[in-house]
Short mmCIF file of C-alpha atoms and ligand atoms in Angstrom, two decimals:
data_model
loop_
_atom_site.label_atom_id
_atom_site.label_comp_id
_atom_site.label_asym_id
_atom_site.label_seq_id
_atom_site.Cartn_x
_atom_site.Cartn_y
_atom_site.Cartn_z
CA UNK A 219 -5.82 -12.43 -14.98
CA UNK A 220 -3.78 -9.14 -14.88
CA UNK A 221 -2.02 -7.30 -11.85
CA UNK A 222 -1.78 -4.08 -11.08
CA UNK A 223 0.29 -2.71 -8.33
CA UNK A 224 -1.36 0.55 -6.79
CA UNK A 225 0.94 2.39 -4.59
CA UNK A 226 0.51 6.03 -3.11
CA UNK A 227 2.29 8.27 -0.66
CA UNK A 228 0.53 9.59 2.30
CA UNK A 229 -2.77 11.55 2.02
CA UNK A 230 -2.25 11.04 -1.78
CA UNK A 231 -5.51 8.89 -2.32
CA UNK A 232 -4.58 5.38 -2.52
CA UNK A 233 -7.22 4.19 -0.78
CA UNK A 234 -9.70 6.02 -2.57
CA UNK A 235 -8.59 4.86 -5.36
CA UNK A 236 -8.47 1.47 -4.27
CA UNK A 237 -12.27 1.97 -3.00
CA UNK A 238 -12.89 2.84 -6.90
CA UNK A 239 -11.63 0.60 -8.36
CA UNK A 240 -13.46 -2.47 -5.70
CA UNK A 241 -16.71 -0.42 -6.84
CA UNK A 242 -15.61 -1.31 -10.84
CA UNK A 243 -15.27 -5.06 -10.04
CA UNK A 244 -11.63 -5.62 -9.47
CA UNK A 245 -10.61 -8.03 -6.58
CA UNK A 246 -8.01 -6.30 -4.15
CA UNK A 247 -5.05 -7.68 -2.30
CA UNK A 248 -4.54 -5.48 0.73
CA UNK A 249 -0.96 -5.55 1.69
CA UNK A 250 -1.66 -3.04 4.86
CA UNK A 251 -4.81 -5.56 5.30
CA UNK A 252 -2.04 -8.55 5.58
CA UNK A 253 0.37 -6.96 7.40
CA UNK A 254 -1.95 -6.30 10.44
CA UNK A 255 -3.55 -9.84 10.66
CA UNK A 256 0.67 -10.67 11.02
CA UNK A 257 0.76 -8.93 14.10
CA UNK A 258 -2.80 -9.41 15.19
CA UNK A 259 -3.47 -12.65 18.18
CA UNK A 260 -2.38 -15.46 16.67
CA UNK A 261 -0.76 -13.55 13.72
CA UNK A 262 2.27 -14.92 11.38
CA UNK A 263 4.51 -12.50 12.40
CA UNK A 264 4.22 -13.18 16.14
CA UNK A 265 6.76 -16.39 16.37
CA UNK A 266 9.64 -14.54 14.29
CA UNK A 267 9.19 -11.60 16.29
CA UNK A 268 9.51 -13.36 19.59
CA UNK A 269 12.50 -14.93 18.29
CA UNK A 270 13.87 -11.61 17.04
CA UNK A 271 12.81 -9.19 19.74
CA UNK A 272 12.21 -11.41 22.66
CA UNK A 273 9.31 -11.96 25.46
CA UNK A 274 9.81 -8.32 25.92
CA UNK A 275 7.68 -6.67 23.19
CA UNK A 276 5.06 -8.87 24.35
CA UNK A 277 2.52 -8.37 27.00
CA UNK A 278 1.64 -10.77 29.50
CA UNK A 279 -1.78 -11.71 27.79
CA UNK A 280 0.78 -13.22 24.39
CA UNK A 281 -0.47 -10.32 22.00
CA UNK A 282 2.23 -7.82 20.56
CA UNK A 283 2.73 -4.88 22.77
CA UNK A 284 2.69 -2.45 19.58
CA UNK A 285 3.61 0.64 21.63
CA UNK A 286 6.96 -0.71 23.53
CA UNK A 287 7.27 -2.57 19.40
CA UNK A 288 7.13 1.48 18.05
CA UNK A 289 9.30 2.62 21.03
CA UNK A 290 12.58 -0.04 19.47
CA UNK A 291 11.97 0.89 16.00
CA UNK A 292 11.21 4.42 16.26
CA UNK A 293 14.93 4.97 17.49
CA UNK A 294 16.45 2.15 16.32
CA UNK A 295 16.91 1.45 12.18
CA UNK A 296 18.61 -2.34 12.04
CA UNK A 297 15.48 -3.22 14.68
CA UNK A 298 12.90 -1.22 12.20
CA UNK A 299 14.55 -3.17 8.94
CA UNK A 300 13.99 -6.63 10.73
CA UNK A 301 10.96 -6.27 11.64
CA UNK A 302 9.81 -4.85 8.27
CA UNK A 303 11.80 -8.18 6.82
CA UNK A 304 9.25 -10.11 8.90
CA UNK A 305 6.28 -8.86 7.87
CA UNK A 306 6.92 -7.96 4.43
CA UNK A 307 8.22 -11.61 3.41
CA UNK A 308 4.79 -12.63 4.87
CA UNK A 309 3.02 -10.04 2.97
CA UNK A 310 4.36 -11.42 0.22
CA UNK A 311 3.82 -14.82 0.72
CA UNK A 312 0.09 -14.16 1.30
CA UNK A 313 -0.25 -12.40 -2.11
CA UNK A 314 1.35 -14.98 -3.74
CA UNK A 315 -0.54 -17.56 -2.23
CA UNK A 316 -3.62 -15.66 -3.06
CA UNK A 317 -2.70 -15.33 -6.82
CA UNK A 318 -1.91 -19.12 -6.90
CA UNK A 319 -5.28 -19.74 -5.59
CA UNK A 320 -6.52 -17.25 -8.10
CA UNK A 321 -5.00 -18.81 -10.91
CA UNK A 322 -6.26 -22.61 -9.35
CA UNK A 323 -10.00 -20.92 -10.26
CA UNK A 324 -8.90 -19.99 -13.47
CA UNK A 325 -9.76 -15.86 -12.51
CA UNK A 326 -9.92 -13.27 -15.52
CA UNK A 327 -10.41 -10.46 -14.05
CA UNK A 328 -7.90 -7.74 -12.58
CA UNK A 329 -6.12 -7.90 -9.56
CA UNK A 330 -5.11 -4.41 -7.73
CA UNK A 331 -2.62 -5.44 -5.06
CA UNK A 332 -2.73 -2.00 -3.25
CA UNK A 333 0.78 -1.90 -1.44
CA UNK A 334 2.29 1.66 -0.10
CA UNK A 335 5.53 -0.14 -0.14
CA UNK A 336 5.37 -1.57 -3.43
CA UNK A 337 8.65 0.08 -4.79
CA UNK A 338 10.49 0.19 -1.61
CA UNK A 339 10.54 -3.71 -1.37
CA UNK A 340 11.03 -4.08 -4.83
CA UNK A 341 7.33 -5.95 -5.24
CA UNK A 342 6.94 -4.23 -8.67
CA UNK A 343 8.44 -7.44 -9.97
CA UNK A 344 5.39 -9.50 -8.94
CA UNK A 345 3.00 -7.31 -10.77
CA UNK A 346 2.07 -6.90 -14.27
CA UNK A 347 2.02 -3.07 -13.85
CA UNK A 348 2.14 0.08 -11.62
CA UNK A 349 0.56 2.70 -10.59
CA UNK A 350 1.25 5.54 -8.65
CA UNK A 351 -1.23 8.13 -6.93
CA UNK A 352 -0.12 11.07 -6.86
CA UNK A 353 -1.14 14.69 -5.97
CA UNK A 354 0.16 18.57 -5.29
CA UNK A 355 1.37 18.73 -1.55
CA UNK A 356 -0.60 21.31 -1.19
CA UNK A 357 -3.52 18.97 -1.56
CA UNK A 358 -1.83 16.06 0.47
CA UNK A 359 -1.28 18.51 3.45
CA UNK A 360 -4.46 19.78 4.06
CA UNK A 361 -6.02 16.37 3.15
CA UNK A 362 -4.37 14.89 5.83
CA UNK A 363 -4.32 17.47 8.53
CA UNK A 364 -8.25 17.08 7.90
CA UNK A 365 -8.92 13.32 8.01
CA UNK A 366 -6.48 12.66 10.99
CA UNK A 367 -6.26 15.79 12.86
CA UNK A 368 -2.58 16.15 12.72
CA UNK A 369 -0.66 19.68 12.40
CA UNK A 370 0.87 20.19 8.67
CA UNK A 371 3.91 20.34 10.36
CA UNK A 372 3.51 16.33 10.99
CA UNK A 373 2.36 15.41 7.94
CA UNK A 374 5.18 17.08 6.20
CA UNK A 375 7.72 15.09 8.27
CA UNK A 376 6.13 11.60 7.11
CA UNK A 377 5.84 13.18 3.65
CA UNK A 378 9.35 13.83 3.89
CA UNK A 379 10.10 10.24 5.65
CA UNK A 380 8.99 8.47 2.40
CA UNK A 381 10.52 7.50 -1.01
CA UNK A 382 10.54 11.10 -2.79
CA UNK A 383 7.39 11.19 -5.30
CA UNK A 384 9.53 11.95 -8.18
CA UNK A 385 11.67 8.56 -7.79
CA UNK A 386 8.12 6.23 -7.53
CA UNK A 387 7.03 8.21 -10.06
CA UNK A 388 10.26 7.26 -12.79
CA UNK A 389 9.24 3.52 -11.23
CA UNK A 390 5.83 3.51 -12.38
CA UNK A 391 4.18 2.49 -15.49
CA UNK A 392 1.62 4.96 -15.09
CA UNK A 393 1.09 8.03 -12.58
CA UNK A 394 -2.68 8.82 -11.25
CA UNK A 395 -2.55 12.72 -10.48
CA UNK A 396 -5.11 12.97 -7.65
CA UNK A 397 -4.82 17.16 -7.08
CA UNK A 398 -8.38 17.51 -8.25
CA UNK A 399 -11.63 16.81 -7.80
CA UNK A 400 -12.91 12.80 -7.63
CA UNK A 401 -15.03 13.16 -11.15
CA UNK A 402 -11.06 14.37 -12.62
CA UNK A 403 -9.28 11.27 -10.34
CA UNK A 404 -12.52 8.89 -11.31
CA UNK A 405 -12.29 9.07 -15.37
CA UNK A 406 -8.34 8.78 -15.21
CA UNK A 407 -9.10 5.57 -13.66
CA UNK A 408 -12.30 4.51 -15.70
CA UNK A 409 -9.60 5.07 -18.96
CA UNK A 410 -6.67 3.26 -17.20
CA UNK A 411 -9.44 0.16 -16.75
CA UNK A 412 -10.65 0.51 -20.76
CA UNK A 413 -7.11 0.19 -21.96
CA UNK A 414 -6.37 -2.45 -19.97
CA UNK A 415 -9.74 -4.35 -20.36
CA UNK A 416 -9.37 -4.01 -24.30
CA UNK A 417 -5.50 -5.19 -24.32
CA UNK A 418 -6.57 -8.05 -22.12
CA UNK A 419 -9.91 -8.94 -23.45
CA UNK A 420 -11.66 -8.89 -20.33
P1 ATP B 122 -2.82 7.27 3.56
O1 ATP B 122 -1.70 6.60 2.83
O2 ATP B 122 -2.39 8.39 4.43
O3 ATP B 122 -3.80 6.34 4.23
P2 ATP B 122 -4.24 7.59 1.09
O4 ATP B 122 -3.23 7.85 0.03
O5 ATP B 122 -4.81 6.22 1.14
O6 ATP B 122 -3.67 8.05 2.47
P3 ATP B 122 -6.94 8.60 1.06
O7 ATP B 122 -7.26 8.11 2.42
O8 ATP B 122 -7.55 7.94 -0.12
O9 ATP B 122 -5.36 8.68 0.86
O10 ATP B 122 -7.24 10.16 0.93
C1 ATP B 122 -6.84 11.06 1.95
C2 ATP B 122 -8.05 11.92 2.32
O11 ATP B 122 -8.34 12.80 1.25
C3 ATP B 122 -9.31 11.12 2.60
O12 ATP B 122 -10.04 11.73 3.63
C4 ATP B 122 -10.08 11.21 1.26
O13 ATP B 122 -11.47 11.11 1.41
C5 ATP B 122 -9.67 12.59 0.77
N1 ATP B 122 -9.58 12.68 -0.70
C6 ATP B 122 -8.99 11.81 -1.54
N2 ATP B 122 -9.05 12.25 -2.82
C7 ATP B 122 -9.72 13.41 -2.79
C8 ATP B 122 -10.11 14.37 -3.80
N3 ATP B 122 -9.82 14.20 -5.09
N4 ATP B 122 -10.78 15.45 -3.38
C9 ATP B 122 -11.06 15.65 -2.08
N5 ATP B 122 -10.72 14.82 -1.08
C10 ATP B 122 -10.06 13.71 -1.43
#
């Protein structure tokens, strides 16, 4: 079994990558998957929250009021760190647990754990490599502003909210440039996938 980290900022086409490589046969870990079934009814994350935040995040039905949740973090960072601490050492956990149970089967195959926040909570270390998705902001932008309808002004402030492309970028072991069309992003992942099937002997 090998592990590959795939991390991407916004609108950079992680996700499409991720789809890709799914199609090819490799088994996904989806940290953003993870980290909303921690916060979902019945969730993980709910009991350290409580204890954290209090009965006041909650609504009366038990489930995570997520907007009055956004409203503390938004303008507060310590409150935003903790509760990223919560459900990131869950996220973790859960892959873990997942390649344990992986390895219990004996699987031989390659494992993409597709994390946005793979180098800003240091999971690199739990991977056997990394990539990065990457593309012009040009192409990010207007991406974007098309799937979700938001202004290029917005997108450009949670572009500029993230860990600077250039620094995940030195991180990685190898950098998928997505400014193109999906036949250019496509073969740069079909030859990623030979050299790592042929050093692996998959
Ligand atoms: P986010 O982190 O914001 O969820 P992402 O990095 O996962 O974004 P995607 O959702 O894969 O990015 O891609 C963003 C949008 O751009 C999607 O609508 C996707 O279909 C489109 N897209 C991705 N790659 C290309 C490409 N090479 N050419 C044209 N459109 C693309």
């Amino acid at each position: 079994m090998i592990i590959v980290g795939l991390t991407g900022g916004i609108g950079s086409g992680k996700s499409t990558v991720s789809d890709y490589l799914k199609r090819k046969g490799c088994l996904i870990i989806d940290a953003d998957e993870i980290s909303r079934a921690a916060t979902a009814p019945g969730g993980p994350a709910l009991e350290p929250i409580l204890r954290e935040f209090g009965a006041g995040v909650f609504s009366e039905d038990g489930t995570l009021d997520r907007k009055k949740m956004s409203e503390i973090v938004f303008s507060d960072t310590i409150s935003r760190n903790k509760l990223e601490d919560i459900v990131v050492t869950i996220v973790i956990n859960e892959f873990h647990a997942q390649i344990e149970h992986l390895k219990e089967e004996d699987y031989k195959g390659i494992v993409v754990f597709d994390a946005p926040l793979l180098f800003e909570f240091g999971m690199e270390k739990y991977v056997d490599e990394s990539w990065f998705v990457t593309a012009s902001l040009e192409s990010r932008v207007s991406r974007v502003v098309k799937r979700d309808r938001m202004t290029r002004g917005e997108v450009m402030d949670r572009i500029n909210s993230q860990m600077p492309s250039w620094e995940k970028e030195k991180l990685a072991d190898y950098t998928i440039n997505n400014s193109f069309d999906l036949k250019w992003l496509y073969d740069q992942i079909d030859s990623l996938l030979y050299r790592l099937k042929s050093k692996e002997g998959i």
